[in-house]
PDB file of C-alpha atoms in Angstrom:
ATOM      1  CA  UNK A  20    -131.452  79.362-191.959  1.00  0.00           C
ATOM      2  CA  UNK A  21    -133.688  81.950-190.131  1.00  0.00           C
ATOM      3  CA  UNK A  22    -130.720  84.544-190.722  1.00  0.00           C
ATOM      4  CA  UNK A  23    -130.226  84.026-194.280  1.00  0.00           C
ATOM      5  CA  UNK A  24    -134.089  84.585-194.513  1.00  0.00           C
ATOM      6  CA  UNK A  25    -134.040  87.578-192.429  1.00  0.00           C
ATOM      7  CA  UNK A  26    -131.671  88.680-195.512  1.00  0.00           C
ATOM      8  CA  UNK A  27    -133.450  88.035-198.217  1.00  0.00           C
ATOM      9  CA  UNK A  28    -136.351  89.720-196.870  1.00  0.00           C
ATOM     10  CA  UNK A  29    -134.569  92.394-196.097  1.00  0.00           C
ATOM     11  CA  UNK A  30    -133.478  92.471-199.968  1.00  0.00           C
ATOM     12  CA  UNK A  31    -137.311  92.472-200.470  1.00  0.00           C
ATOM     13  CA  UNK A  32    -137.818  95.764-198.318  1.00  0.00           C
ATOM     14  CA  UNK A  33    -134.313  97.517-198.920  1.00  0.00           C
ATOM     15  CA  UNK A  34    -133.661  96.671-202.522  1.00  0.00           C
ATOM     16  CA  UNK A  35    -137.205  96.541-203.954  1.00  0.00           C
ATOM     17  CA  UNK A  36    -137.074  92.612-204.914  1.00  0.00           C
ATOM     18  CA  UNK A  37    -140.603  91.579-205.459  1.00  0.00           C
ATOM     19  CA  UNK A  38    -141.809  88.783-202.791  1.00  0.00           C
ATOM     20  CA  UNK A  39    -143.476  86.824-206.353  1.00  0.00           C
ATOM     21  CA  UNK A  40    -140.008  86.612-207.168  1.00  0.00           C
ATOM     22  CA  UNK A  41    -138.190  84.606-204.371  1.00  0.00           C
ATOM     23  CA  UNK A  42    -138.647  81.341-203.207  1.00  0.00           C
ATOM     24  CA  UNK A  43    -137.584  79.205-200.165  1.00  0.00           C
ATOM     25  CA  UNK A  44    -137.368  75.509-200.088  1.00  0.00           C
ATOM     26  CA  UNK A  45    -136.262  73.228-197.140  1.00  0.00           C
ATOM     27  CA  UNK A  46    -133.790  70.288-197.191  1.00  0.00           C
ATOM     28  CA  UNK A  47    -134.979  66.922-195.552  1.00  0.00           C
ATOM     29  CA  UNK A  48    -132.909  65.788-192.424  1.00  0.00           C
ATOM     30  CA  UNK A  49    -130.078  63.650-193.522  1.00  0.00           C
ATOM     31  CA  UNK A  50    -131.004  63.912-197.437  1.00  0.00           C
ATOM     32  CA  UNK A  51    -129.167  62.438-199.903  1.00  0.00           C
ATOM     33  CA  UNK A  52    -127.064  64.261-202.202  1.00  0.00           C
ATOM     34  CA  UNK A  53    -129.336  63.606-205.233  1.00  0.00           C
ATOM     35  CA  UNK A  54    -132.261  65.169-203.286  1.00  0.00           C
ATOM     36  CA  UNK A  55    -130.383  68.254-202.630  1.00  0.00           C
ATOM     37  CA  UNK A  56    -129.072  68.389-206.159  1.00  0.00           C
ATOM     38  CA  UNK A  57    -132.675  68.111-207.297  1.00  0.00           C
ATOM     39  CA  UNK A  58    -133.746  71.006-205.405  1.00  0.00           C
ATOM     40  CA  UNK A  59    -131.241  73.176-206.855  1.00  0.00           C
ATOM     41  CA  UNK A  60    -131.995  72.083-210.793  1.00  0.00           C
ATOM     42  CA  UNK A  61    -135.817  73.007-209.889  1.00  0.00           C
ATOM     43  CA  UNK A  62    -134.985  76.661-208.657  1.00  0.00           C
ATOM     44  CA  UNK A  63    -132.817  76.867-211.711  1.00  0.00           C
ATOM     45  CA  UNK A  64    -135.514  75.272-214.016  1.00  0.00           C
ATOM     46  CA  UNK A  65    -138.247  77.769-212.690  1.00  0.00           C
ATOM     47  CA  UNK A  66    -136.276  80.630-213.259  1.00  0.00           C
ATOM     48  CA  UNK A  67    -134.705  81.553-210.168  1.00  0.00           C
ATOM     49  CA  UNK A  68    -131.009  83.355-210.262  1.00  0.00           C
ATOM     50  CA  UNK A  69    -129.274  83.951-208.352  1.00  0.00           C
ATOM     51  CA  UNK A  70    -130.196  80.891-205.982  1.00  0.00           C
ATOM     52  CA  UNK A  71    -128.145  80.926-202.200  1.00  0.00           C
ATOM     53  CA  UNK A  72    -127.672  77.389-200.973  1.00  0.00           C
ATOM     54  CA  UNK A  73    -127.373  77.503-196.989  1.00  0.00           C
ATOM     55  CA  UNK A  74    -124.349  75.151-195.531  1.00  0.00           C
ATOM     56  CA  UNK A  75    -121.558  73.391-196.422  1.00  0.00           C
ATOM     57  CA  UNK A  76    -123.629  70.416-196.760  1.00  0.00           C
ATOM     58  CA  UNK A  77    -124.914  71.894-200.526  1.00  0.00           C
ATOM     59  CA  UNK A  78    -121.094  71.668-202.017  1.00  0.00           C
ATOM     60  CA  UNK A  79    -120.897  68.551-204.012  1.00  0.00           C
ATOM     61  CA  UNK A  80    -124.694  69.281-205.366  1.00  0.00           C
ATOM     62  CA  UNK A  81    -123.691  72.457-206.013  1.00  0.00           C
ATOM     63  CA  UNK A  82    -120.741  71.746-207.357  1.00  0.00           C
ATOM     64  CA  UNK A  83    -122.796  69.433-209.865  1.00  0.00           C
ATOM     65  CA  UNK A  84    -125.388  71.897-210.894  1.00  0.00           C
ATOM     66  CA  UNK A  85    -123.590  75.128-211.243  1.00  0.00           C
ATOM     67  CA  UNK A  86    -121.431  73.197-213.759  1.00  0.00           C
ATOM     68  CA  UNK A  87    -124.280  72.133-214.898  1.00  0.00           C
ATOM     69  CA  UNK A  88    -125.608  75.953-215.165  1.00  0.00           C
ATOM     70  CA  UNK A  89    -122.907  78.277-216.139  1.00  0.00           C
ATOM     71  CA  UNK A  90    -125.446  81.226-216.661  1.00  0.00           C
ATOM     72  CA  UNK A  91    -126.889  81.038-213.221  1.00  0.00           C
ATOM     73  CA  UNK A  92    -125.151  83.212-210.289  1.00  0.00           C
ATOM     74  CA  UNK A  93    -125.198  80.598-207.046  1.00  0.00           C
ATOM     75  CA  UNK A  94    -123.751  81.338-203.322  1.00  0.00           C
ATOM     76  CA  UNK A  95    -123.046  79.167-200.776  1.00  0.00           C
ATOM     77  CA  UNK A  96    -123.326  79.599-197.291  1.00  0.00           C
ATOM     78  CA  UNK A  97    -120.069  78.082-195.137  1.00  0.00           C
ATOM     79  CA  UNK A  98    -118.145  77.127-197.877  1.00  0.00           C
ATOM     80  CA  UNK A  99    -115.072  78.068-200.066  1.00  0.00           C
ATOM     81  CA  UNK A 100    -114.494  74.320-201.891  1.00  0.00           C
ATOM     82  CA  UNK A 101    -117.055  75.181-205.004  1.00  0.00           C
ATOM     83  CA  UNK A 102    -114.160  77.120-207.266  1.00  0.00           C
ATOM     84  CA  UNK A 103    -116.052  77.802-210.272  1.00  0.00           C
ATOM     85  CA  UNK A 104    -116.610  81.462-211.839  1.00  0.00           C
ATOM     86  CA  UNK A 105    -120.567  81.189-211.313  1.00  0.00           C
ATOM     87  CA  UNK A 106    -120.078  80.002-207.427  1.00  0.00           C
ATOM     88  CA  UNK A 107    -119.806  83.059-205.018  1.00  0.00           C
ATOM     89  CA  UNK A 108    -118.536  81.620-201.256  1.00  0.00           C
ATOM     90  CA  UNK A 109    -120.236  83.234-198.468  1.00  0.00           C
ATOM     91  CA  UNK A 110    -117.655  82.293-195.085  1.00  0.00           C
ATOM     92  CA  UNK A 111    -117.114  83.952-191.895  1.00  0.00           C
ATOM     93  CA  UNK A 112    -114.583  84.253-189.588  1.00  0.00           C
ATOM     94  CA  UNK A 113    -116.202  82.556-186.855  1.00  0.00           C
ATOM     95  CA  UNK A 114    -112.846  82.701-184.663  1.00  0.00           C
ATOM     96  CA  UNK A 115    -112.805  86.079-184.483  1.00  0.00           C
ATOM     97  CA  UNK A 116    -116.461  86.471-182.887  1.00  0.00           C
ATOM     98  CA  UNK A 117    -115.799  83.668-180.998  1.00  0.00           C
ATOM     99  CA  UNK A 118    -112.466  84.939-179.388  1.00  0.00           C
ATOM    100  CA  UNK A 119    -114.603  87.697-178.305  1.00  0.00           C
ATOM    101  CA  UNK A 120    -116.888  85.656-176.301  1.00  0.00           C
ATOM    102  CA  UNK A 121    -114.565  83.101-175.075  1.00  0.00           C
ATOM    103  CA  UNK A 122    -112.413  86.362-173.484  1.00  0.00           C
ATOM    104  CA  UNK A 123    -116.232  86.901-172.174  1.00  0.00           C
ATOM    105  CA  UNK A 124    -115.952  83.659-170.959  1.00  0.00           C
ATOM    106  CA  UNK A 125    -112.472  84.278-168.238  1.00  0.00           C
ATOM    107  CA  UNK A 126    -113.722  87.172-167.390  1.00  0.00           C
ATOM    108  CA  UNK A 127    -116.729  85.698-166.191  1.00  0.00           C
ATOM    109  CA  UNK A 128    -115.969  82.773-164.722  1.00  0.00           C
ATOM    110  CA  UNK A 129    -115.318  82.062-161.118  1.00  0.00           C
ATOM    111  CA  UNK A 130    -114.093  78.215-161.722  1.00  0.00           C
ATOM    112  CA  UNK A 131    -111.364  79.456-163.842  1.00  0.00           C
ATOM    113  CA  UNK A 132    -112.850  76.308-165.731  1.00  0.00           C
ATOM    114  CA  UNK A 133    -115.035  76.734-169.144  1.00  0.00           C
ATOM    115  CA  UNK A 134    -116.685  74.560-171.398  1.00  0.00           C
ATOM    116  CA  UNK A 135    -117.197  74.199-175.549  1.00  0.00           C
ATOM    117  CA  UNK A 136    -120.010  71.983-177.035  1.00  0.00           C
ATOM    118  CA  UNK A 137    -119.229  71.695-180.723  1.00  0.00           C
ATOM    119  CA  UNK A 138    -122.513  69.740-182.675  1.00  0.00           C
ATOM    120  CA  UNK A 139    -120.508  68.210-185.333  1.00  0.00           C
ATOM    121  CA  UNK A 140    -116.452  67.478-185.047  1.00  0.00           C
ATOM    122  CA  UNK A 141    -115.472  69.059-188.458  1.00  0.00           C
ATOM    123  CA  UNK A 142    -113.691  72.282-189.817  1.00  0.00           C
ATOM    124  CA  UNK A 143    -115.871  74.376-189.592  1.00  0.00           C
ATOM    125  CA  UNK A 144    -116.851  73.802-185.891  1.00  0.00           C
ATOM    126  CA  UNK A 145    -112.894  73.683-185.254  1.00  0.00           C
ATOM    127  CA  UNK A 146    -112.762  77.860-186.063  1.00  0.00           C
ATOM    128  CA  UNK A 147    -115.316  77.909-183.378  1.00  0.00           C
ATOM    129  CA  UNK A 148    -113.316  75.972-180.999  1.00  0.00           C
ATOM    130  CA  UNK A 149    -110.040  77.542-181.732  1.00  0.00           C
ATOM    131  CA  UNK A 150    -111.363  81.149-181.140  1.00  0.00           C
ATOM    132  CA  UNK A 151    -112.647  80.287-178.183  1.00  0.00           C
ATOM    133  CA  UNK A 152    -109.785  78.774-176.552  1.00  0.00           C
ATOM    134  CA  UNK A 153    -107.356  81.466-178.223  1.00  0.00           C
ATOM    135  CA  UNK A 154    -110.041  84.163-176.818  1.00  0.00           C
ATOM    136  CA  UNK A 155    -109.775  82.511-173.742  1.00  0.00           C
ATOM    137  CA  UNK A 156    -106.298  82.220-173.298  1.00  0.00           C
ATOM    138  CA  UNK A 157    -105.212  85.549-173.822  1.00  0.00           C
ATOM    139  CA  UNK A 158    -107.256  86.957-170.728  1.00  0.00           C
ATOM    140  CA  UNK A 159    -106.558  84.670-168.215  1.00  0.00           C
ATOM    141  CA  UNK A 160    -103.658  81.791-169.449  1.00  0.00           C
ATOM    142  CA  UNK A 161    -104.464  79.094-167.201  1.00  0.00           C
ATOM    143  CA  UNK A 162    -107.468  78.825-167.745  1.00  0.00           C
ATOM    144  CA  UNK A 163    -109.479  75.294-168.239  1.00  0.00           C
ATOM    145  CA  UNK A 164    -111.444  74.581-171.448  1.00  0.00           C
ATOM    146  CA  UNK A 165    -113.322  71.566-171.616  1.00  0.00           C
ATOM    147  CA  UNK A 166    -113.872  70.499-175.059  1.00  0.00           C
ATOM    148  CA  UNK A 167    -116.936  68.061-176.309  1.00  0.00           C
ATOM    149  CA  UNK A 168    -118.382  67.410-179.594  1.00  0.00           C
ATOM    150  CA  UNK A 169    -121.954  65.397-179.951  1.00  0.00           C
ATOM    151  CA  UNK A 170    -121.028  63.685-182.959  1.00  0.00           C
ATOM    152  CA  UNK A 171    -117.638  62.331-184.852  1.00  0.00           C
ATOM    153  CA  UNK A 172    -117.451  63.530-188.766  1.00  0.00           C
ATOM    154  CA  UNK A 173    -119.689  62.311-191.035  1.00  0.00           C
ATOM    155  CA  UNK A 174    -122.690  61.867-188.450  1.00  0.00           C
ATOM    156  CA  UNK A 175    -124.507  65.318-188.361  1.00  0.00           C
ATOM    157  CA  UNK A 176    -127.243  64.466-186.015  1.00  0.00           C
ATOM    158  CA  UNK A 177    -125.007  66.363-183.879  1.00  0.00           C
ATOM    159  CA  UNK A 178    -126.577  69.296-184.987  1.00  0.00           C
ATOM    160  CA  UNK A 179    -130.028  68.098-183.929  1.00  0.00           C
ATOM    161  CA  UNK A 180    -129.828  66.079-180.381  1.00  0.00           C
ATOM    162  CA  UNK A 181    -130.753  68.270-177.748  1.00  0.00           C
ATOM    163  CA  UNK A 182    -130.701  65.213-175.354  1.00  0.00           C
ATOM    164  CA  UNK A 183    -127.596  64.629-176.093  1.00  0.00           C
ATOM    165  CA  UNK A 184    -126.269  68.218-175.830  1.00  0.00           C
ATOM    166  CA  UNK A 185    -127.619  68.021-172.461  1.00  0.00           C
ATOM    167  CA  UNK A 186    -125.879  65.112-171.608  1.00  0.00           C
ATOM    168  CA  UNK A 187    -122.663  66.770-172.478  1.00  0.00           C
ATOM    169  CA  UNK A 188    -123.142  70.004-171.081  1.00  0.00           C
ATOM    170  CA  UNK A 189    -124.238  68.251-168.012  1.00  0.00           C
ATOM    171  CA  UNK A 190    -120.522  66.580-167.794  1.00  0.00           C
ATOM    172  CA  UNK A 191    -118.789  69.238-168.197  1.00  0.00           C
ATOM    173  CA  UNK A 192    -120.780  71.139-165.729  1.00  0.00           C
ATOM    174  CA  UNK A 193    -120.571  67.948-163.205  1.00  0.00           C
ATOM    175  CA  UNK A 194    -116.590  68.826-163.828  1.00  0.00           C
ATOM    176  CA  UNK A 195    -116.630  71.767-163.236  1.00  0.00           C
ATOM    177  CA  UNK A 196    -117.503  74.278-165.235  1.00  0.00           C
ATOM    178  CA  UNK A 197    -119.310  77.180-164.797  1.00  0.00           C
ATOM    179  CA  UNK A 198    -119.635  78.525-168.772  1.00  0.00           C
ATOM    180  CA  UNK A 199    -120.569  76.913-171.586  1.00  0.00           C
ATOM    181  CA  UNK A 200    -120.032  78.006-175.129  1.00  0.00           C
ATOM    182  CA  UNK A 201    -121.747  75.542-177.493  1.00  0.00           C
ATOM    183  CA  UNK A 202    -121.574  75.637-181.639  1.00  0.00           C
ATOM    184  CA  UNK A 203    -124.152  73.008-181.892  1.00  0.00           C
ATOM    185  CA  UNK A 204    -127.045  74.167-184.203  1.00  0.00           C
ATOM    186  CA  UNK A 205    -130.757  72.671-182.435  1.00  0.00           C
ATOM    187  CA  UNK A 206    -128.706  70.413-180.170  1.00  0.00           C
ATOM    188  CA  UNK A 207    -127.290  74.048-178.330  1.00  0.00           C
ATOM    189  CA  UNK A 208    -131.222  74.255-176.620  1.00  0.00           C
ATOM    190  CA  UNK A 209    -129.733  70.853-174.071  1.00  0.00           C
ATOM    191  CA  UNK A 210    -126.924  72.842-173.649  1.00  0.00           C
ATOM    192  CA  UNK A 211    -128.686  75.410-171.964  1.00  0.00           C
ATOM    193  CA  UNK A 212    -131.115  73.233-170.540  1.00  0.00           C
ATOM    194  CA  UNK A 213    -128.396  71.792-168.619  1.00  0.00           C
ATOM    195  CA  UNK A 214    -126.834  75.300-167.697  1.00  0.00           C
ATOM    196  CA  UNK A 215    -130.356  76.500-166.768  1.00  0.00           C
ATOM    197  CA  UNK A 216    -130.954  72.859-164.515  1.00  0.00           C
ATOM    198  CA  UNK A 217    -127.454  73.754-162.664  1.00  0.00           C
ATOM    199  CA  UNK A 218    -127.690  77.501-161.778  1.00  0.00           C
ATOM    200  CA  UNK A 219    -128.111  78.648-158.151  1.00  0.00           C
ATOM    201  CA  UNK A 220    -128.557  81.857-156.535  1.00  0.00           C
ATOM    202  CA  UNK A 221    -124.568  80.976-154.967  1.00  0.00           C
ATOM    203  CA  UNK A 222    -123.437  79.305-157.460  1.00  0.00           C
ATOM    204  CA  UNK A 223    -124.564  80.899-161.094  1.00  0.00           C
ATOM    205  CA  UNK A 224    -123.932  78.983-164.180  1.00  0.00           C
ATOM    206  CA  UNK A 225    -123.683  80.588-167.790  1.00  0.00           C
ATOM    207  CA  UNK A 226    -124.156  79.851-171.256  1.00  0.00           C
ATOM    208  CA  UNK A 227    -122.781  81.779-174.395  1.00  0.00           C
ATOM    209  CA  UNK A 228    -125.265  81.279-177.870  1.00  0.00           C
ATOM    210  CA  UNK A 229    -124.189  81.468-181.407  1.00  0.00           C
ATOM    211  CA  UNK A 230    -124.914  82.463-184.333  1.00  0.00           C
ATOM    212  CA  UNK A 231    -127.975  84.721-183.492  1.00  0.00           C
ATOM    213  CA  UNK A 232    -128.800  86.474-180.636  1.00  0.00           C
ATOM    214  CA  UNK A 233    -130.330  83.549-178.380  1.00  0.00           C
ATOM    215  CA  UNK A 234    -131.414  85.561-175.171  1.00  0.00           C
ATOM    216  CA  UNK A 235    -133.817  86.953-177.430  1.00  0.00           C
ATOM    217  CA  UNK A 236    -134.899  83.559-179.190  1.00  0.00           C
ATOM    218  CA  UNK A 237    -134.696  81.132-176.632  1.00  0.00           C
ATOM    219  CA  UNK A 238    -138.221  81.179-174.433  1.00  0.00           C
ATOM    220  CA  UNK A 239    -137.527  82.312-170.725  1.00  0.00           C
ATOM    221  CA  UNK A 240    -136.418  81.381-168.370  1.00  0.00           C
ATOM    222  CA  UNK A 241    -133.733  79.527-170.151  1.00  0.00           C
ATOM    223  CA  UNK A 242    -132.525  82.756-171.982  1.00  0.00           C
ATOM    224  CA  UNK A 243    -131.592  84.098-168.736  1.00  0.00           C
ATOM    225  CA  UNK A 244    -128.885  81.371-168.251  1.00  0.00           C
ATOM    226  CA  UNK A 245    -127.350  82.803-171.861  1.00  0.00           C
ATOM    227  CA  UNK A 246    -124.669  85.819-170.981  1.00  0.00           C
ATOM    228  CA  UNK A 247    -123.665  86.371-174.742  1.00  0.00           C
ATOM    229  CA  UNK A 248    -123.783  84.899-177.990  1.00  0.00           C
ATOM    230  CA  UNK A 249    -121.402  84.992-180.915  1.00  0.00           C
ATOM    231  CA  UNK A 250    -122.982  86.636-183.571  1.00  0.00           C
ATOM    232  CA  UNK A 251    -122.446  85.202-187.203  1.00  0.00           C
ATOM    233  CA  UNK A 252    -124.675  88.033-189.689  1.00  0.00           C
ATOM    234  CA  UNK A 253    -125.886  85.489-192.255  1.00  0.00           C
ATOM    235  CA  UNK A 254    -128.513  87.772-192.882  1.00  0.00           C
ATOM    236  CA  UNK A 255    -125.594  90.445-193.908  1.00  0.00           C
ATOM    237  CA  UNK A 256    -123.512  87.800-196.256  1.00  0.00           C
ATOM    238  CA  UNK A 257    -127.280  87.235-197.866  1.00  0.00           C
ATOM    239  CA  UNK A 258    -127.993  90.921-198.157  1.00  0.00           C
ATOM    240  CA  UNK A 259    -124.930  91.848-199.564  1.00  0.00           C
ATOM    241  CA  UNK A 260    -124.542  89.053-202.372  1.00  0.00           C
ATOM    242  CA  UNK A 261    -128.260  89.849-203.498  1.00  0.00           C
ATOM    243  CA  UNK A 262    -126.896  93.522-204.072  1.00  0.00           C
ATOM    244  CA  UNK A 263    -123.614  93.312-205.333  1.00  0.00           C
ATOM    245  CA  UNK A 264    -125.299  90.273-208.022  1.00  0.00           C
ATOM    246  CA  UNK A 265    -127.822  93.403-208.853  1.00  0.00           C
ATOM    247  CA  UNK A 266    -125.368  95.610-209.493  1.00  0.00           C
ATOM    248  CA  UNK A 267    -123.254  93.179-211.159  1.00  0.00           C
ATOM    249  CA  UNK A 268    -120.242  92.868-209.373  1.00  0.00           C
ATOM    250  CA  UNK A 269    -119.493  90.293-206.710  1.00  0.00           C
ATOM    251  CA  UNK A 270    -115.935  90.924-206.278  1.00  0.00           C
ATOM    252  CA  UNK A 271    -117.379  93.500-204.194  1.00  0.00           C
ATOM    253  CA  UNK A 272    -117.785  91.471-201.305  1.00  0.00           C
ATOM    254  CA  UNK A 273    -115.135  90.738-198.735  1.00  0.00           C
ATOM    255  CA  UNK A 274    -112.861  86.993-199.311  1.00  0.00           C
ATOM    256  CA  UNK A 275    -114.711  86.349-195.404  1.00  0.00           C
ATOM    257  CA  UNK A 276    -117.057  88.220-193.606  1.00  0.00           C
ATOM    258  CA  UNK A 277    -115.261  88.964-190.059  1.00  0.00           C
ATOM    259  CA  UNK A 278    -115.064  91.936-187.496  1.00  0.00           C
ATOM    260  CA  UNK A 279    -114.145  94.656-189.644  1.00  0.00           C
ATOM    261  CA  UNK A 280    -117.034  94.304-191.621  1.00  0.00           C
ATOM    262  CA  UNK A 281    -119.621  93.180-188.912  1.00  0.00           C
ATOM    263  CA  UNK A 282    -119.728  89.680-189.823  1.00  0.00           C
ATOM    264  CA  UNK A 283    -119.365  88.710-186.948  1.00  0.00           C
ATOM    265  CA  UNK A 284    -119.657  89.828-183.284  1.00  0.00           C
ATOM    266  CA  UNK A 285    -121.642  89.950-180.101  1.00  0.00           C
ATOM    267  CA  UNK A 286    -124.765  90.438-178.122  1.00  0.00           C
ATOM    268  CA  UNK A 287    -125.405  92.284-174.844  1.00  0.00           C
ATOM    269  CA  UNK A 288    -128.869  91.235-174.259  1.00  0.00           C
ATOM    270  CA  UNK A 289    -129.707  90.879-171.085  1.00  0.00           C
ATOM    271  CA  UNK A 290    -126.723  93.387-169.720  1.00  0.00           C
ATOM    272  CA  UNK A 291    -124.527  90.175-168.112  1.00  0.00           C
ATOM    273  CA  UNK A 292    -121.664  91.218-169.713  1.00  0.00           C
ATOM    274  CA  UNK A 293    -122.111  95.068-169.938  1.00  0.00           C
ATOM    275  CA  UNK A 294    -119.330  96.054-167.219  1.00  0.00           C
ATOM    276  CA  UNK A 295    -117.012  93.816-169.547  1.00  0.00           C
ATOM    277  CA  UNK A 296    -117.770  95.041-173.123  1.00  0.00           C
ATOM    278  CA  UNK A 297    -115.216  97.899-172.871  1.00  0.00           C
ATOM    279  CA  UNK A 298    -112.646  94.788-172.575  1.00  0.00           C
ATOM    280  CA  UNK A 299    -114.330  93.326-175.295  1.00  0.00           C
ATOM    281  CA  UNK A 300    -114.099  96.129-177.846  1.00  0.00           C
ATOM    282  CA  UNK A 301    -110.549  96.558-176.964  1.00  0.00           C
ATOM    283  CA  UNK A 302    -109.631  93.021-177.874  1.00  0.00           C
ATOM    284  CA  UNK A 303    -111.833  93.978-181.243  1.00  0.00           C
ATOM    285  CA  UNK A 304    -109.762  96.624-182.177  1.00  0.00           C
ATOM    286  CA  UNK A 305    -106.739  94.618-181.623  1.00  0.00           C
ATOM    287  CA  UNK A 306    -108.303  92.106-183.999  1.00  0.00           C
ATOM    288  CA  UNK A 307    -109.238  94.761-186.612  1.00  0.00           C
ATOM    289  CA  UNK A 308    -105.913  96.205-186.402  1.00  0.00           C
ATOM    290  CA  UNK A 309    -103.974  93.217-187.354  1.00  0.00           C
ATOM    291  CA  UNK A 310    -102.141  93.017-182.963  1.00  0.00           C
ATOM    292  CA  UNK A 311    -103.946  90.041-182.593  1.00  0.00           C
ATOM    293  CA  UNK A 312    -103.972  87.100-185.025  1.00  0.00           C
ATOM    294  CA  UNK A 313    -106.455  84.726-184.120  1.00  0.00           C
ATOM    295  CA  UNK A 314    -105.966  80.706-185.040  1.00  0.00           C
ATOM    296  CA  UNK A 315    -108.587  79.317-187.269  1.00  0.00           C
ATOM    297  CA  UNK A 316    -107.796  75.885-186.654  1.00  0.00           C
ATOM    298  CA  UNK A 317    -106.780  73.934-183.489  1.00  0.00           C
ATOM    299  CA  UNK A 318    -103.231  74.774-181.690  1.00  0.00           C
TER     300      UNK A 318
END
């Protein structure tokens, strides 16, 4: 959410869009799917177009009121099920960044033993997972990938249990691991809680963010457990639908927002991973240049 606001504003600097003219509004935790539909109609009724609905959670309302609105441009953040001409999908290829930093991940550890905390099992955590593993894989074969996910389908308070993302992480750490990649929204601050609780000067532990760049968000000295996170630019998707809608022409934009177009990545705050990145931007070319096809899905 923070992202795709860091996008619109910079829409408001870049592009001259006047700060009267946009509006944010929050959703509820756990809303219905009347309350979110509401929301939308109300941005359309006061004028607002195009109007950017953040996660996959907004399809079947917005599937509902952009029929309902045929004149009114609408994006959605995460999702590619809305298939109507007034419906622009704003998706990322999340297994691409996070092939990156799971190949981060082997060449880091000295368990030969890694961990993945997904917040919600569904699809779209699954790309997360799958880069990972397949990132993983490729630089050391053998290696062990622990794989946990807060909540089953359906139940998104995975997203926001940071007790319980400690728990996890604290299990997988107890098992072994020494790294701990976790795609879990608010519940990712346990995560590195745990990592943070189960360092030692001879026997570091290691965390890996995601979406943003959490060394720089998360208050010390937590952020010093994170090595790396996988960058996911919401703030570019947002950006770039607000000007191609201006100038009229959406096709523009790219079917999903991956490495060649800096959707996605990494970060090197905090220089843990700066004798590595060399590696790193290897494997991105390779990506880039079609060598290496990276699973979206579970193997």
């Amino acid at each position: 959410n923070d992202s795709a606001a860091a996008g619109l504003e910079k829409a408001i600097s870049d592009l001259g869009l006047q700060q009267a003219n946009t509006r944010e509004l929050a959703a509820a935790e756990n809303e219905s799917e009347d309350a979110a539909a509401t929301r939308l109609r109300q941005l359309v009724t006061d004028g607002f177009n195009p109007i950017i609905a953040v996660g996959f959670k907004y399809a079947t309302a917005l599937q509902t009121v952009a029929t309902e609105n045929p004149n009114v441009q609408f994006a959605i953040v995460d999702d590619a099920t809305v298939e109507l001409p007034n419906v622009t999908p704003l998706v990322f290829a999340e297994e691409q960044g996070s092939f990156l930093v799971g190949a981060a991940a082997a060449l880091k550890t000295t368990a030969c033993r890694i961990g993945f905390v997904g917040g919600v099992d569904v699809p779209l955590i699954h790309k997360f997972e799958a880069g990972y593993m397949a990132g993983a894989k490729a630089v050391a074969p053998s290696i062990q990938v622990d794989v946990d996910y807060i909540s089953p389908a359906g139940d998104f308070s995975g997203f926001n249990d940071s007790a319980r993302g400690t728990e996890v992480a604290r299990g997988q750490l107890d098992g072994g691991s020494d790294i701990i990649y976790q795609a879990a929204g608010a519940s990712g601050q346990g995560v590195f809680e745990a990592v943070n609780a189960a360092t030692a000067p001879d026997a570091p532990k290691f965390a890996i963010g995601v979406d943003s760049d959490q060394y720089n968000t998360v208050a010390p000295p937590v952020n010093e457990v994170i090595m790396t996170s996988m960058l996911k630019r919401v703030d570019v998707a947002v950006f770039n639908y607000i000007n191609a809608v201006a100038a009229g022409d959406t096709s523009v934009l790219p079917e999903a927002f991956d490495l060649s177009v800096d959707g996605v990545g990494y970060s090197t705050s905090g220089g843990k991973i700066d004798d590595i990145t060399d590696q790193l931007d290897a494997y991105k070319a390779a990506i880039i240049s079609g060598e290496i096809k990276v699973p979206s899905a579970r193997q």
